[in-house]
CSV table of C-alpha atoms in Angstrom, one decimal:
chain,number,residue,atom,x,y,z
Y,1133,UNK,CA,186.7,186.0,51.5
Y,1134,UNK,CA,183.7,183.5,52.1
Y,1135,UNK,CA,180.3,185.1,52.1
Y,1136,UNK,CA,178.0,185.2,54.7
Y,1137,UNK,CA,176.4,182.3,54.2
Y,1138,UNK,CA,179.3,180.3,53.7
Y,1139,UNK,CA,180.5,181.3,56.9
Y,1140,UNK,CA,177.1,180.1,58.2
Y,1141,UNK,CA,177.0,177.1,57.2
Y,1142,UNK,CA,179.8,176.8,58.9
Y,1143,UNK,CA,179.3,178.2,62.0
Y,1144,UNK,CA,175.7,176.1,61.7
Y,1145,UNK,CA,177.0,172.5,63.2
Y,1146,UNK,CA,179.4,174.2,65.9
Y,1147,UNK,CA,176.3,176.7,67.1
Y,1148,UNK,CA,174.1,173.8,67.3
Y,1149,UNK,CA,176.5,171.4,69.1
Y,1150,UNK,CA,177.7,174.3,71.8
Y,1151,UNK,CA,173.5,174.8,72.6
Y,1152,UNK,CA,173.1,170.7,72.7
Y,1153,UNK,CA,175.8,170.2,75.4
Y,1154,UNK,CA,174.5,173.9,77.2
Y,1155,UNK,CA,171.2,172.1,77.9
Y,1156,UNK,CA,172.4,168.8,78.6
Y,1157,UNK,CA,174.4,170.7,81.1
Y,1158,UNK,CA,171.7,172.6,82.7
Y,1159,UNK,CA,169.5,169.2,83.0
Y,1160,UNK,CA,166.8,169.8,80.1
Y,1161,UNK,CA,165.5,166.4,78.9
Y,1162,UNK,CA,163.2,166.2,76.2
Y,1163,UNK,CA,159.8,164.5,76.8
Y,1164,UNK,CA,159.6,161.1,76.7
Y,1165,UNK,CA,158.7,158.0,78.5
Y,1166,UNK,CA,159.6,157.7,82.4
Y,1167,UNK,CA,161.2,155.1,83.3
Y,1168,UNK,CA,159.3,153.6,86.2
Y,1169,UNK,CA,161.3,153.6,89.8
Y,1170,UNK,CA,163.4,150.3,91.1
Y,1171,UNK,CA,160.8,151.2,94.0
Y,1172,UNK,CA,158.1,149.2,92.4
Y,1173,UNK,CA,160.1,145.3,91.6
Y,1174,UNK,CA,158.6,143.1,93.9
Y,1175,UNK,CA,155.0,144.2,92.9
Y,1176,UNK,CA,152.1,141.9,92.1
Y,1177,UNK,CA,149.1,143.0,89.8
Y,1178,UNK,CA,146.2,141.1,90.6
Y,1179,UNK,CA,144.4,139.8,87.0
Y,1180,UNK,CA,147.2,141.4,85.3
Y,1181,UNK,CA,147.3,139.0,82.6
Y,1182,UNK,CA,143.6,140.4,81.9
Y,1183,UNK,CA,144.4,142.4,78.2
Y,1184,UNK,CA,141.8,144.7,78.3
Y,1185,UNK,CA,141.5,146.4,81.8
Y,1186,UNK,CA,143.7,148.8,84.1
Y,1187,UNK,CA,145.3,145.6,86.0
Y,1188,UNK,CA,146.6,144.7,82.0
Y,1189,UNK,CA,147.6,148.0,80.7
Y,1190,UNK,CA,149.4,148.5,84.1
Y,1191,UNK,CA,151.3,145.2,83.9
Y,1192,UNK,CA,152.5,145.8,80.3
Y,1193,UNK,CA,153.9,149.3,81.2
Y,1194,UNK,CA,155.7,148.3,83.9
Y,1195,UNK,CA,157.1,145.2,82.4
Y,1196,UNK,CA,157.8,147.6,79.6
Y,1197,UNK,CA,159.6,149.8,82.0
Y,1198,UNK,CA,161.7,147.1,83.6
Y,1199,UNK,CA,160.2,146.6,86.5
Y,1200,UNK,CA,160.6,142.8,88.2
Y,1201,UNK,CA,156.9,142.1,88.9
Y,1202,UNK,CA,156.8,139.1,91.2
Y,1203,UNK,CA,155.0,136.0,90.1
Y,1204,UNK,CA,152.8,135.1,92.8
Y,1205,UNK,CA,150.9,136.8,95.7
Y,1206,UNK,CA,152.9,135.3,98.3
Y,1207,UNK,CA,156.8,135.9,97.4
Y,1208,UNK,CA,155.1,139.6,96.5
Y,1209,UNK,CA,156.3,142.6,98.5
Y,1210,UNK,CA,153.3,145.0,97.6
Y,1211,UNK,CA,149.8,143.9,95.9
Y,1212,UNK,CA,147.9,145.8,93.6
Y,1213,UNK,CA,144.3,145.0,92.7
Y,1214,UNK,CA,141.7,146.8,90.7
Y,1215,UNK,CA,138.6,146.7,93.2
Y,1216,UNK,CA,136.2,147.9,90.4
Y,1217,UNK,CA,136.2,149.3,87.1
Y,1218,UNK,CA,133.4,151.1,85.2
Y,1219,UNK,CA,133.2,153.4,81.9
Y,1220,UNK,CA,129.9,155.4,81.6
Y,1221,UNK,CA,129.2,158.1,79.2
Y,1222,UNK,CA,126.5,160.6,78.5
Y,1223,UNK,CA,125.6,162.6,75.7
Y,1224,UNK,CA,126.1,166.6,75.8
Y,1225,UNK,CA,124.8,167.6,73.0
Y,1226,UNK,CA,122.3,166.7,70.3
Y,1227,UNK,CA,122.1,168.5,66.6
Y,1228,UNK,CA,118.6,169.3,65.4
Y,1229,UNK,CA,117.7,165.4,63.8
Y,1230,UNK,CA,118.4,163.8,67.8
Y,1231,UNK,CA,121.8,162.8,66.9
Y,1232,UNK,CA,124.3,162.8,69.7
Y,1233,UNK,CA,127.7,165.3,68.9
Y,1234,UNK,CA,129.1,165.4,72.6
Y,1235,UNK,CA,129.4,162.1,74.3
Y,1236,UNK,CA,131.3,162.9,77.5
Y,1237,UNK,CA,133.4,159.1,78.6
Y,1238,UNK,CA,133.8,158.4,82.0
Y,1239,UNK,CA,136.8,155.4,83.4
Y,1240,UNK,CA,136.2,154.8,87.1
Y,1241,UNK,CA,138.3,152.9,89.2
Y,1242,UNK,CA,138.7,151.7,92.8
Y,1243,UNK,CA,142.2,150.6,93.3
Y,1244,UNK,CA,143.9,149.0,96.5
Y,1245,UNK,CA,147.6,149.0,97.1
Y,1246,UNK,CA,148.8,146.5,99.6
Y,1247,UNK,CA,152.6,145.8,101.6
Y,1248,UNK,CA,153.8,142.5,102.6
Y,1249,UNK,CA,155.1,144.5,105.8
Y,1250,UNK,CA,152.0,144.5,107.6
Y,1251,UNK,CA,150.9,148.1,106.4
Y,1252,UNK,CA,147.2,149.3,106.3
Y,1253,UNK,CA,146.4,148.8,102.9
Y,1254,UNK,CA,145.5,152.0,100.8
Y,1255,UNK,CA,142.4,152.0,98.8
Y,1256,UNK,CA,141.8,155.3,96.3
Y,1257,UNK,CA,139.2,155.9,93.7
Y,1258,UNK,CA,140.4,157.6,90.4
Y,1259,UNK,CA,138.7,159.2,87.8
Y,1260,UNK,CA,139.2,160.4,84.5
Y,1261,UNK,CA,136.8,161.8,82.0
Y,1262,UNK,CA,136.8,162.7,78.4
Y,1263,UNK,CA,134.6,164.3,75.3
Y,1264,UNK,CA,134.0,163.0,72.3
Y,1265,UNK,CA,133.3,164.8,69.1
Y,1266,UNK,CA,131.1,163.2,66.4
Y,1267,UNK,CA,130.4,165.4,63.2
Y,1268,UNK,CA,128.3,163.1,61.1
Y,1269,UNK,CA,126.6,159.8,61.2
Y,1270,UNK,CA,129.2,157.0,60.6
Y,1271,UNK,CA,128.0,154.7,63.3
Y,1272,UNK,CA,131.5,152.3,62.8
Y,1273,UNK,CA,133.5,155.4,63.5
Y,1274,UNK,CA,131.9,156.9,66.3
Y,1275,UNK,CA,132.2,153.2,67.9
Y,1276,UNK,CA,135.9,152.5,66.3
Y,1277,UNK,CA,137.0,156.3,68.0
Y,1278,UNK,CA,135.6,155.2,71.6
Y,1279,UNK,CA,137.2,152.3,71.3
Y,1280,UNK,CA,140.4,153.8,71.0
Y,1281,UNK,CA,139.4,156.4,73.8
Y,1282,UNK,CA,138.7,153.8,76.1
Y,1283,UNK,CA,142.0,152.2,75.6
Y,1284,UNK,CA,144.0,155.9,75.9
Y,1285,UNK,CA,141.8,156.3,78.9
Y,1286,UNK,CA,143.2,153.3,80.5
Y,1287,UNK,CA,146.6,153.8,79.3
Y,1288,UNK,CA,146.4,157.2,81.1
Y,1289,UNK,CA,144.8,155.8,84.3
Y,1290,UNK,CA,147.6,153.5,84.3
Y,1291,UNK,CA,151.0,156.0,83.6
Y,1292,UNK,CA,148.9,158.2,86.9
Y,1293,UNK,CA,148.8,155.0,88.9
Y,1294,UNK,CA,152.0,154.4,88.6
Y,1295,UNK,CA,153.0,157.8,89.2
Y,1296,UNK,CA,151.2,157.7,92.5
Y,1297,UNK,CA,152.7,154.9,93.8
Y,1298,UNK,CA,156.1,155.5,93.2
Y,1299,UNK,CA,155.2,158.7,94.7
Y,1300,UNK,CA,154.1,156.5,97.9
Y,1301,UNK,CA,156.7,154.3,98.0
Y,1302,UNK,CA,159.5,156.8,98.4
């Protein structure tokens, strides 16, 4: 007669598989990467090809996604363009010697979303704001970290931007 935990490890890889095709069933998706709507081929990103701003980070993801961006203005059904962009920051809090330990980062942009069809083109500003922690004084890595921040921050700008207008366009 097997033992108990024989007869679990047997019972292990049929319990597992039962709950796996349960929550497929029921329409539980792990988190992941969206796919971006068909809603958005046609689009054209004004100074897309620009690396380091929204227009770039935005063009990437949605090439990345599959989405058929259209190569000129003209043959374009919607335009996108990043009116402005600005990063500002400000320090929150100081330790005793004057050294900053709060930087709070801000990304703003003014974006414009235009149709080929004639429609009133919709202009929005976004915002999104983070803190920074700095224990220490390496100069380099307080610089290297807001680097990176800035990027994330316009990585995130761009994922919302997208979400917004495929939330438009439906």
């Amino acid at each position: 007669m097997p033992s108990s935990l024989q007869r679990w490890r047997l019972l292990a890889p049929w319990l597992a598989g039962s709950l796996l095709l349960l929550l497929s069933g029921c329409g539980f998706h792990l988190k992941g990467y969206a796919q971006p709507s068909a809603a958005l081929n046609g689009l054209y990103i004004v100074a897309g090809d620009q690396i380091d701003t929204v227009a770039g980070v935005l063009q990437r993801e949605l090439l990345g996604g599959g989405v058929i961006l259209s190569p000129d203005r003209e043959s374009a059904k919607y335009v996108f363009q990043v009116l402005e962009e600005k990063f500002s920051s400000r320090v929150l809090s100081v330790d005793a010697n004057g050294k900053a330990l709060d930087n709070e980062l801000r990304l703003r942009a003014r974006v414009r979303l235009t149709a080929r069809s004639g429609m009133e083109p919709h202009e929005e500003p976004l915002e999104l704001v983070r803190q920074l922690s700095f224990s220490g004084s390496d100069e380099l890595g307080q610089r290297n970290e807001t680097a990176l921040m800035m990027d994330d921050m316009r990585r995130d700008l761009a994922a919302q931007i997208i979400r917004r207008m495929e939330a438009g366009l439906r």
